[in-house]
Amino acid sequence: MEARLEKLRDSRVVVTGGAGLVGSRLVRLLRRAEAEVTMLDRLDAYPDAVHSSLFGVDSLGAKLVVGDVCDREAVRRVLAGADYVVHAAAYADVAACTRRPDIAFRANVQGTQVVLEEVAASEVRRLVLVSSAAVYGNGDPSIRGPQVFREDQRLLPVSVYANSKLWAEHQARLLLSGPDTPEYAVLRYFSVYGDPQVPKPGSHSWMVAWLSMQARLGRPMRLNGGGVQVRDLVHVEDVAAATALALVEDGMAGATVNVGTGVPTSVREVGELIAPHFPRAHFVTTPLPEGDPLGGYAATEHCSELLRWRPRIDVRAGVERYVRWLSATPHAVPKWLAAEAAA
């Protein structure tokens, strides 16, 4: 992969949302490829300590611009002279978007519109738009059990978050498909996990982090709907690699590709991988949250063909890495979560 990223040497790359989990791993990879990187981030998705000590934003060797993708002037300034853009900034949580659709609209729709318009008017070579497997919703309602999600199937989003991501995909095609516009590529991330991921209050996403921290604190691992939902868990390091490659692979121009492993894993199976590491681990079944897809896994043929990429870290190894990291990094447990456990 390193040889393929040689194209990025001395190039200028802008990563919106670059201080987040995926963004910070991506920026680190781009810097290793000797790209000049600018991050545009509001720095409000997590406490400062998460960005600095866990995500290592201060030590990435990239320029950090604290700003909002809805601020057209800020976006225009960071895009000046850029060769590539990864648009990863988003209000990126199903439950949070359901509670606050106004914030989701501003960040995921209005902010994306600003980025797309400014990219279209720039000298950028290619934009990589980060989308989500949430656009598939529950898939084909006539199919019972786990189902594979293919890039060309009918999309039936069932949440505010998914709607905003699907809109962004359509808008990228509309604004960046002309003969004189920059190229674009769309990546549909499946369930991203891996250290140094930490949960957010009121969220039911990031299940490896959630379940691991609950088990470590001796709290019940909550299995929404009994944990029968299937997810395609893809490690954050693999996601960062796929995203970097999407900037330079010729076959990705105008393409939409799943970023997943192609392997279905139930929530309960994840819990059972975590439980042996924590003596007080136990389970409790809770209702399925509104808008939470029943699940599926990625078709990976397009990813293999167009991106020429396959994930390297399987679920068992990735979960093992996460629980070991958590055991060695006790301050990773959010204060609000530790306080709830102590109450």
CSV table of N, CA, C and O in Angstrom, one decimal, residues 152-258:
chain,number,residue,atom,x,y,z
A,152,ASP,N,-25.3,-1.1,-5.7
A,152,ASP,CA,-26.3,-0.7,-6.7
A,152,ASP,C,-27.7,-1.1,-6.3
A,152,ASP,O,-28.6,-1.0,-7.1
A,153,GLN,N,-27.9,-1.6,-5.1
A,153,GLN,CA,-29.3,-2.0,-4.7
A,153,GLN,C,-30.1,-0.7,-4.3
A,153,GLN,O,-29.6,0.4,-4.1
A,154,ARG,N,-31.4,-1.0,-4.2
A,154,ARG,CA,-32.3,0.1,-3.8
A,154,ARG,C,-32.0,0.5,-2.3
A,154,ARG,O,-31.8,-0.3,-1.5
A,155,LEU,N,-31.9,1.9,-2.1
A,155,LEU,CA,-31.6,2.4,-0.8
A,155,LEU,C,-32.8,2.8,-0.1
A,155,LEU,O,-33.6,3.6,-0.6
A,156,LEU,N,-32.9,2.3,1.2
A,156,LEU,CA,-34.1,2.6,2.0
A,156,LEU,C,-33.7,3.1,3.4
A,156,LEU,O,-33.9,2.4,4.4
A,157,PRO,N,-33.2,4.3,3.5
A,157,PRO,CA,-32.7,4.8,4.8
A,157,PRO,C,-33.9,4.9,5.8
A,157,PRO,O,-35.0,5.2,5.4
A,158,VAL,N,-33.6,4.6,7.1
A,158,VAL,CA,-34.7,4.6,8.1
A,158,VAL,C,-34.3,5.5,9.3
A,158,VAL,O,-34.9,5.4,10.3
A,159,SER,N,-33.4,6.4,9.1
A,159,SER,CA,-33.1,7.4,10.1
A,159,SER,C,-32.7,8.7,9.5
A,159,SER,O,-32.4,8.9,8.3
A,160,VAL,N,-32.7,9.8,10.4
A,160,VAL,CA,-32.3,11.1,10.0
A,160,VAL,C,-30.9,11.1,9.5
A,160,VAL,O,-30.6,11.7,8.4
A,161,TYR,N,-30.0,10.4,10.2
A,161,TYR,CA,-28.6,10.4,9.8
A,161,TYR,C,-28.5,9.7,8.5
A,161,TYR,O,-27.7,10.3,7.6
A,162,ALA,N,-29.1,8.6,8.2
A,162,ALA,CA,-29.0,7.9,6.9
A,162,ALA,C,-29.5,8.8,5.8
A,162,ALA,O,-28.9,8.9,4.7
A,163,ASN,N,-30.6,9.5,6.0
A,163,ASN,CA,-31.2,10.4,5.0
A,163,ASN,C,-30.2,11.5,4.6
A,163,ASN,O,-30.0,11.8,3.5
A,164,SER,N,-29.5,12.0,5.7
A,164,SER,CA,-28.5,13.1,5.4
A,164,SER,C,-27.3,12.6,4.6
A,164,SER,O,-26.8,13.3,3.7
A,165,LYS,N,-26.9,11.4,4.9
A,165,LYS,CA,-25.8,10.8,4.1
A,165,LYS,C,-26.2,10.5,2.7
A,165,LYS,O,-25.4,10.7,1.7
A,166,LEU,N,-27.4,10.0,2.5
A,166,LEU,CA,-27.8,9.7,1.1
A,166,LEU,C,-28.0,11.0,0.3
A,166,LEU,O,-27.6,11.0,-0.9
A,167,TRP,N,-28.5,12.0,0.9
A,167,TRP,CA,-28.6,13.3,0.3
A,167,TRP,C,-27.2,13.7,-0.2
A,167,TRP,O,-27.0,14.2,-1.3
A,168,ALA,N,-26.2,13.6,0.7
A,168,ALA,CA,-24.8,14.0,0.4
A,168,ALA,C,-24.3,13.3,-0.8
A,168,ALA,O,-23.6,13.9,-1.7
A,169,GLU,N,-24.6,12.0,-0.9
A,169,GLU,CA,-24.1,11.2,-2.0
A,169,GLU,C,-24.7,11.8,-3.3
A,169,GLU,O,-24.0,12.0,-4.3
A,170,HIS,N,-26.0,12.0,-3.3
A,170,HIS,CA,-26.7,12.5,-4.5
A,170,HIS,C,-26.1,13.9,-4.9
A,170,HIS,O,-25.9,14.1,-6.1
A,171,GLN,N,-25.9,14.7,-3.9
A,171,GLN,CA,-25.5,16.0,-4.2
A,171,GLN,C,-24.0,16.1,-4.8
A,171,GLN,O,-23.7,16.9,-5.6
A,172,ALA,N,-23.2,15.2,-4.3
A,172,ALA,CA,-21.8,15.1,-4.8
A,172,ALA,C,-21.9,14.7,-6.3
A,172,ALA,O,-21.1,15.3,-7.1
A,173,ARG,N,-22.7,13.7,-6.6
A,173,ARG,CA,-22.8,13.4,-8.0
A,173,ARG,C,-23.4,14.5,-8.9
A,173,ARG,O,-22.9,14.7,-10.0
A,174,LEU,N,-24.3,15.3,-8.3
A,174,LEU,CA,-24.9,16.4,-9.1
A,174,LEU,C,-23.9,17.5,-9.3
A,174,LEU,O,-23.8,18.0,-10.5
A,175,LEU,N,-23.1,17.8,-8.3
A,175,LEU,CA,-22.2,19.0,-8.4
A,175,LEU,C,-20.8,18.6,-9.0
A,175,LEU,O,-20.1,19.5,-9.5
A,176,LEU,N,-20.4,17.4,-9.0
A,176,LEU,CA,-19.1,17.0,-9.3
A,176,LEU,C,-19.0,16.0,-10.5
A,176,LEU,O,-18.0,15.3,-10.6
A,177,SER,N,-20.0,16.0,-11.3
A,177,SER,CA,-20.0,15.1,-12.5
A,177,SER,C,-19.8,15.8,-13.8
A,177,SER,O,-19.8,15.1,-14.8
A,178,GLY,N,-19.5,17.0,-13.8
A,178,GLY,CA,-19.3,17.8,-15.0
A,178,GLY,C,-17.9,17.5,-15.6
A,178,GLY,O,-17.0,17.1,-14.9
A,179,PRO,N,-17.6,17.9,-16.8
A,179,PRO,CA,-16.3,17.7,-17.5
A,179,PRO,C,-15.2,18.5,-16.9
A,179,PRO,O,-14.0,18.1,-17.0
A,180,ASP,N,-15.5,19.6,-16.2
A,180,ASP,CA,-14.5,20.5,-15.7
A,180,ASP,C,-14.5,20.6,-14.2
A,180,ASP,O,-13.8,21.4,-13.6
A,181,THR,N,-15.2,19.6,-13.6
A,181,THR,CA,-15.2,19.6,-12.1
A,181,THR,C,-14.2,18.6,-11.6
A,181,THR,O,-13.7,17.7,-12.3
A,182,PRO,N,-13.8,18.8,-10.3
A,182,PRO,CA,-12.9,17.8,-9.7
A,182,PRO,C,-13.6,16.4,-9.7
A,182,PRO,O,-14.8,16.3,-9.7
A,183,GLU,N,-12.8,15.4,-9.6
A,183,GLU,CA,-13.3,14.0,-9.5
A,183,GLU,C,-13.9,13.8,-8.0
A,183,GLU,O,-13.5,14.6,-7.1
A,184,TYR,N,-14.7,12.8,-7.9
A,184,TYR,CA,-15.2,12.5,-6.6
A,184,TYR,C,-15.3,11.0,-6.4
A,184,TYR,O,-15.3,10.3,-7.4
A,185,ALA,N,-15.3,10.5,-5.2
A,185,ALA,CA,-15.5,9.1,-4.9
A,185,ALA,C,-16.3,9.1,-3.6
A,185,ALA,O,-16.1,9.9,-2.7
A,186,VAL,N,-17.1,8.1,-3.5
A,186,VAL,CA,-18.0,7.9,-2.3
A,186,VAL,C,-17.6,6.6,-1.6
A,186,VAL,O,-17.6,5.6,-2.2
A,187,LEU,N,-17.4,6.7,-0.3
A,187,LEU,CA,-17.1,5.5,0.5
A,187,LEU,C,-18.2,5.3,1.5
A,187,LEU,O,-18.5,6.2,2.3
A,188,ARG,N,-18.8,4.2,1.5
A,188,ARG,CA,-19.8,3.8,2.5
A,188,ARG,C,-19.2,3.0,3.6
A,188,ARG,O,-19.0,1.8,3.5
A,189,TYR,N,-18.9,3.7,4.7
A,189,TYR,CA,-18.3,3.0,5.9
A,189,TYR,C,-19.3,2.1,6.5
A,189,TYR,O,-20.5,2.5,6.7
A,190,PHE,N,-18.9,0.9,6.8
A,190,PHE,CA,-19.7,0.0,7.7
A,190,PHE,C,-19.4,0.3,9.1
A,190,PHE,O,-19.1,1.5,9.5
A,191,SER,N,-19.5,-0.6,10.0
A,191,SER,CA,-19.4,-0.3,11.5
A,191,SER,C,-17.9,-0.2,11.9
A,191,SER,O,-17.2,-1.2,12.1
A,192,VAL,N,-17.5,1.0,12.0
A,192,VAL,CA,-16.1,1.3,12.4
A,192,VAL,C,-15.8,1.1,13.9
A,192,VAL,O,-16.6,1.6,14.7
A,193,TYR,N,-14.7,0.5,14.2
A,193,TYR,CA,-14.4,0.3,15.6
A,193,TYR,C,-12.9,0.3,15.7
A,193,TYR,O,-12.1,0.3,14.7
A,194,GLY,N,-12.4,0.2,17.0
A,194,GLY,CA,-11.0,0.1,17.2
A,194,GLY,C,-10.5,1.2,18.1
A,194,GLY,O,-11.0,2.3,18.1
A,195,ASP,N,-9.4,0.9,18.8
A,195,ASP,CA,-8.8,1.9,19.7
A,195,ASP,C,-8.2,3.0,18.8
A,195,ASP,O,-7.8,2.8,17.6
A,196,PRO,N,-8.4,4.3,19.3
A,196,PRO,CA,-8.8,4.8,20.6
A,196,PRO,C,-10.3,5.2,20.7
A,196,PRO,O,-10.5,6.3,21.2
A,197,GLN,N,-11.2,4.5,20.2
A,197,GLN,CA,-12.6,4.9,20.1
A,197,GLN,C,-13.2,4.9,21.5
A,197,GLN,O,-12.9,4.0,22.3
A,198,VAL,N,-14.0,6.0,21.8
A,198,VAL,CA,-14.7,6.1,23.1
A,198,VAL,C,-16.1,6.4,22.8
A,198,VAL,O,-16.4,7.1,21.8
A,199,PRO,N,-17.0,6.0,23.7
A,199,PRO,CA,-18.5,6.2,23.4
A,199,PRO,C,-18.9,7.7,23.8
A,199,PRO,O,-18.2,8.4,24.5
A,200,LYS,N,-20.0,8.1,23.3
A,200,LYS,CA,-20.6,9.4,23.6
A,200,LYS,C,-21.9,9.2,24.4
A,200,LYS,O,-22.6,8.1,24.2
A,201,PRO,N,-22.2,10.1,25.3
A,201,PRO,CA,-23.4,9.9,26.1
A,201,PRO,C,-24.7,9.9,25.2
A,201,PRO,O,-24.8,10.7,24.2
A,202,GLY,N,-25.6,9.0,25.5
A,202,GLY,CA,-26.9,9.0,24.8
A,202,GLY,C,-26.8,8.3,23.5
A,202,GLY,O,-27.8,8.3,22.7
A,203,SER,N,-25.7,7.7,23.2
A,203,SER,CA,-25.5,7.0,21.9
A,203,SER,C,-25.6,5.5,22.0
A,203,SER,O,-25.2,5.0,23.0
A,204,HIS,N,-26.1,4.8,21.0
A,204,HIS,CA,-26.0,3.4,21.0
A,204,HIS,C,-25.1,2.9,19.8
A,204,HIS,O,-25.2,1.7,19.4
A,205,SER,N,-24.3,3.8,19.3
A,205,SER,CA,-23.3,3.4,18.3
A,205,SER,C,-22.0,3.0,18.9
A,205,SER,O,-21.9,3.0,20.1
A,206,TRP,N,-21.0,2.7,18.1
A,206,TRP,CA,-19.7,2.3,18.6
A,206,TRP,C,-19.8,1.1,19.6
A,206,TRP,O,-19.3,1.2,20.7
A,207,MET,N,-20.3,0.0,19.1
A,207,MET,CA,-20.7,-1.0,20.1
A,207,MET,C,-19.5,-1.7,20.7
A,207,MET,O,-19.6,-2.1,21.9
A,208,VAL,N,-18.4,-1.8,20.0
A,208,VAL,CA,-17.2,-2.5,20.7
A,208,VAL,C,-16.8,-1.6,21.9
A,208,VAL,O,-16.5,-2.1,22.9
A,209,ALA,N,-16.7,-0.3,21.7
A,209,ALA,CA,-16.3,0.6,22.8
A,209,ALA,C,-17.3,0.6,23.9
A,209,ALA,O,-16.9,0.4,25.1
A,210,TRP,N,-18.6,0.7,23.5
A,210,TRP,CA,-19.6,0.7,24.6
A,210,TRP,C,-19.6,-0.6,25.4
A,210,TRP,O,-19.6,-0.6,26.6
A,211,LEU,N,-19.6,-1.7,24.7
A,211,LEU,CA,-19.7,-3.0,25.4
A,211,LEU,C,-18.5,-3.3,26.3
A,211,LEU,O,-18.5,-3.7,27.4
A,212,SER,N,-17.3,-2.9,25.7
A,212,SER,CA,-16.0,-3.1,26.4
A,212,SER,C,-16.0,-2.3,27.7
A,212,SER,O,-15.6,-2.8,28.8
A,213,MET,N,-16.4,-1.0,27.6
A,213,MET,CA,-16.3,-0.2,28.8
A,213,MET,C,-17.4,-0.5,29.8
A,213,MET,O,-17.1,-0.5,31.0
A,214,GLN,N,-18.5,-1.0,29.4
A,214,GLN,CA,-19.5,-1.4,30.3
A,214,GLN,C,-19.0,-2.7,31.1
A,214,GLN,O,-19.2,-2.8,32.3
A,215,ALA,N,-18.4,-3.6,30.4
A,215,ALA,CA,-17.9,-4.8,31.0
A,215,ALA,C,-16.7,-4.4,32.0
A,215,ALA,O,-16.7,-5.0,33.1
A,216,ARG,N,-15.9,-3.5,31.6
A,216,ARG,CA,-14.8,-3.1,32.4
A,216,ARG,C,-15.3,-2.5,33.7
A,216,ARG,O,-14.7,-2.7,34.8
A,217,LEU,N,-16.4,-1.8,33.7
A,217,LEU,CA,-16.9,-1.1,34.9
A,217,LEU,C,-17.8,-2.0,35.7
A,217,LEU,O,-18.4,-1.6,36.7
A,218,GLY,N,-18.1,-3.2,35.2
A,218,GLY,CA,-18.9,-4.2,35.9
A,218,GLY,C,-20.4,-3.9,35.7
A,218,GLY,O,-21.3,-4.4,36.4
A,219,ARG,N,-20.7,-3.1,34.7
A,219,ARG,CA,-22.1,-2.8,34.3
A,219,ARG,C,-22.6,-3.8,33.3
A,219,ARG,O,-21.8,-4.4,32.5
A,220,PRO,N,-23.9,-4.0,33.2
A,220,PRO,CA,-24.4,-4.9,32.2
A,220,PRO,C,-24.1,-4.5,30.7
A,220,PRO,O,-24.2,-3.3,30.4
A,221,MET,N,-23.7,-5.4,29.9
A,221,MET,CA,-23.5,-5.2,28.5
A,221,MET,C,-24.9,-5.3,27.9
A,221,MET,O,-25.5,-6.3,27.9
A,222,ARG,N,-25.5,-4.1,27.5
A,222,ARG,CA,-26.8,-4.1,27.0
A,222,ARG,C,-26.9,-4.5,25.5
A,222,ARG,O,-26.2,-4.0,24.6
A,223,LEU,N,-27.7,-5.5,25.3
A,223,LEU,CA,-27.9,-6.1,23.9
A,223,LEU,C,-29.2,-5.6,23.4
A,223,LEU,O,-30.3,-6.2,23.8
A,224,ASN,N,-29.2,-4.5,22.6
A,224,ASN,CA,-30.5,-4.0,22.1
A,224,ASN,C,-31.1,-5.1,21.2
A,224,ASN,O,-30.5,-5.6,20.3
A,225,GLY,N,-32.4,-5.4,21.5
A,225,GLY,CA,-33.1,-6.4,20.7
A,225,GLY,C,-32.5,-7.8,20.9
A,225,GLY,O,-32.7,-8.7,20.1
A,226,GLY,N,-31.7,-8.0,22.0
A,226,GLY,CA,-31.1,-9.3,22.2
A,226,GLY,C,-29.8,-9.5,21.6
A,226,GLY,O,-29.2,-10.6,21.7
A,227,GLY,N,-29.3,-8.5,20.8
A,227,GLY,CA,-28.0,-8.6,20.2
A,227,GLY,C,-28.0,-9.5,18.9
A,227,GLY,O,-27.0,-9.9,18.5
A,228,VAL,N,-29.2,-9.6,18.3
A,228,VAL,CA,-29.3,-10.5,17.1
A,228,VAL,C,-28.9,-9.7,15.9
A,228,VAL,O,-28.7,-10.2,14.8
A,229,GLN,N,-28.9,-8.3,16.0
A,229,GLN,CA,-28.5,-7.5,14.8
A,229,GLN,C,-27.1,-7.9,14.3
A,229,GLN,O,-26.2,-8.2,15.1
A,230,VAL,N,-27.0,-7.8,13.0
A,230,VAL,CA,-25.7,-8.1,12.4
A,230,VAL,C,-25.0,-6.8,12.0
A,230,VAL,O,-25.7,-5.9,11.5
A,231,ARG,N,-23.7,-6.8,12.2
A,231,ARG,CA,-22.9,-5.6,11.8
A,231,ARG,C,-21.7,-6.2,11.0
A,231,ARG,O,-21.2,-7.3,11.3
A,232,ASP,N,-21.2,-5.3,10.1
A,232,ASP,CA,-19.9,-5.6,9.5
A,232,ASP,C,-18.9,-4.7,10.1
A,232,ASP,O,-18.8,-3.5,9.8
A,233,LEU,N,-18.2,-5.3,11.0
A,233,LEU,CA,-17.2,-4.5,11.8
A,233,LEU,C,-15.9,-4.4,11.1
A,233,LEU,O,-15.2,-5.4,10.8
A,234,VAL,N,-15.5,-3.1,10.8
A,234,VAL,CA,-14.3,-2.9,10.1
A,234,VAL,C,-13.4,-1.9,10.9
A,234,VAL,O,-13.8,-0.9,11.4
A,235,HIS,N,-12.1,-2.4,11.1
A,235,HIS,CA,-11.2,-1.7,12.0
A,235,HIS,C,-10.9,-0.3,11.5
A,235,HIS,O,-10.7,-0.1,10.3
A,236,VAL,N,-10.7,0.7,12.4
A,236,VAL,CA,-10.4,2.0,12.0
A,236,VAL,C,-9.1,2.2,11.2
A,236,VAL,O,-9.0,3.0,10.3
A,237,GLU,N,-8.1,1.3,11.5
A,237,GLU,CA,-6.9,1.4,10.7
A,237,GLU,C,-7.2,1.0,9.3
A,237,GLU,O,-6.6,1.5,8.3
A,238,ASP,N,-8.0,0.0,9.1
A,238,ASP,CA,-8.4,-0.5,7.7
A,238,ASP,C,-9.2,0.6,7.0
A,238,ASP,O,-9.0,0.9,5.8
A,239,VAL,N,-10.1,1.3,7.8
A,239,VAL,CA,-10.9,2.3,7.2
A,239,VAL,C,-10.0,3.5,6.7
A,239,VAL,O,-10.2,4.0,5.6
A,240,ALA,N,-9.0,3.8,7.5
A,240,ALA,CA,-8.1,4.9,7.2
A,240,ALA,C,-7.3,4.6,5.9
A,240,ALA,O,-7.2,5.4,5.0
A,241,ALA,N,-6.9,3.3,5.8
A,241,ALA,CA,-6.1,2.9,4.6
A,241,ALA,C,-7.0,2.9,3.4
A,241,ALA,O,-6.6,3.4,2.3
A,242,ALA,N,-8.2,2.5,3.5
A,242,ALA,CA,-9.1,2.5,2.3
A,242,ALA,C,-9.4,3.9,1.9
A,242,ALA,O,-9.5,4.2,0.7
A,243,THR,N,-9.5,4.8,2.8
A,243,THR,CA,-9.8,6.2,2.5
A,243,THR,C,-8.7,6.9,1.8
A,243,THR,O,-8.8,7.6,0.8
A,244,ALA,N,-7.5,6.6,2.3
A,244,ALA,CA,-6.3,7.2,1.7
A,244,ALA,C,-6.1,6.7,0.2
A,244,ALA,O,-5.8,7.4,-0.7
A,245,LEU,N,-6.4,5.4,0.0
A,245,LEU,CA,-6.3,4.8,-1.3
A,245,LEU,C,-7.3,5.4,-2.3
A,245,LEU,O,-7.1,5.5,-3.5
A,246,ALA,N,-8.5,5.7,-1.7
A,246,ALA,CA,-9.5,6.3,-2.6
A,246,ALA,C,-9.2,7.6,-3.2
A,246,ALA,O,-9.7,8.0,-4.2
A,247,LEU,N,-8.2,8.3,-2.6
A,247,LEU,CA,-7.7,9.6,-3.1
A,247,LEU,C,-6.9,9.4,-4.4
A,247,LEU,O,-6.9,10.3,-5.3
A,248,VAL,N,-6.3,8.2,-4.6
A,248,VAL,CA,-5.3,8.1,-5.7
A,248,VAL,C,-5.6,7.0,-6.7
A,248,VAL,O,-5.1,7.0,-7.8
A,249,GLU,N,-6.5,6.0,-6.3
A,249,GLU,CA,-6.8,4.9,-7.2
A,249,GLU,C,-7.6,5.4,-8.4
A,249,GLU,O,-8.7,6.0,-8.3
A,250,ASP,N,-7.1,5.2,-9.6
A,250,ASP,CA,-7.8,5.7,-10.9
A,250,ASP,C,-9.2,5.1,-11.0
A,250,ASP,O,-10.1,5.9,-11.4
A,251,GLY,N,-9.4,3.9,-10.6
A,251,GLY,CA,-10.7,3.3,-10.7
A,251,GLY,C,-11.8,3.8,-9.8
A,251,GLY,O,-13.0,3.6,-10.0
A,252,MET,N,-11.4,4.7,-8.9
A,252,MET,CA,-12.4,5.2,-7.9
A,252,MET,C,-13.0,6.5,-8.4
A,252,MET,O,-14.0,7.0,-7.8
A,253,ALA,N,-12.6,7.1,-9.5
A,253,ALA,CA,-13.2,8.3,-10.0
A,253,ALA,C,-14.7,8.1,-10.3
A,253,ALA,O,-15.0,7.2,-11.1
A,254,GLY,N,-15.5,8.8,-9.6
A,254,GLY,CA,-17.0,8.7,-9.8
A,254,GLY,C,-17.6,7.4,-9.2
A,254,GLY,O,-18.8,7.2,-9.4
A,255,ALA,N,-16.9,6.7,-8.4
A,255,ALA,CA,-17.4,5.4,-7.9
A,255,ALA,C,-17.9,5.5,-6.5
A,255,ALA,O,-17.5,6.4,-5.7
A,256,THR,N,-18.8,4.6,-6.2
A,256,THR,CA,-19.3,4.5,-4.8
A,256,THR,C,-19.0,3.0,-4.4
A,256,THR,O,-19.3,2.1,-5.0
A,257,VAL,N,-18.3,2.9,-3.2
A,257,VAL,CA,-17.8,1.7,-2.8
A,257,VAL,C,-18.0,1.4,-1.3
A,257,VAL,O,-17.9,2.4,-0.5
A,258,ASN,N,-18.4,0.2,-1.0
A,258,ASN,CA,-18.5,-0.2,0.4
A,258,ASN,C,-17.1,-0.3,1.1
A,258,ASN,O,-16.2,-0.8,0.4
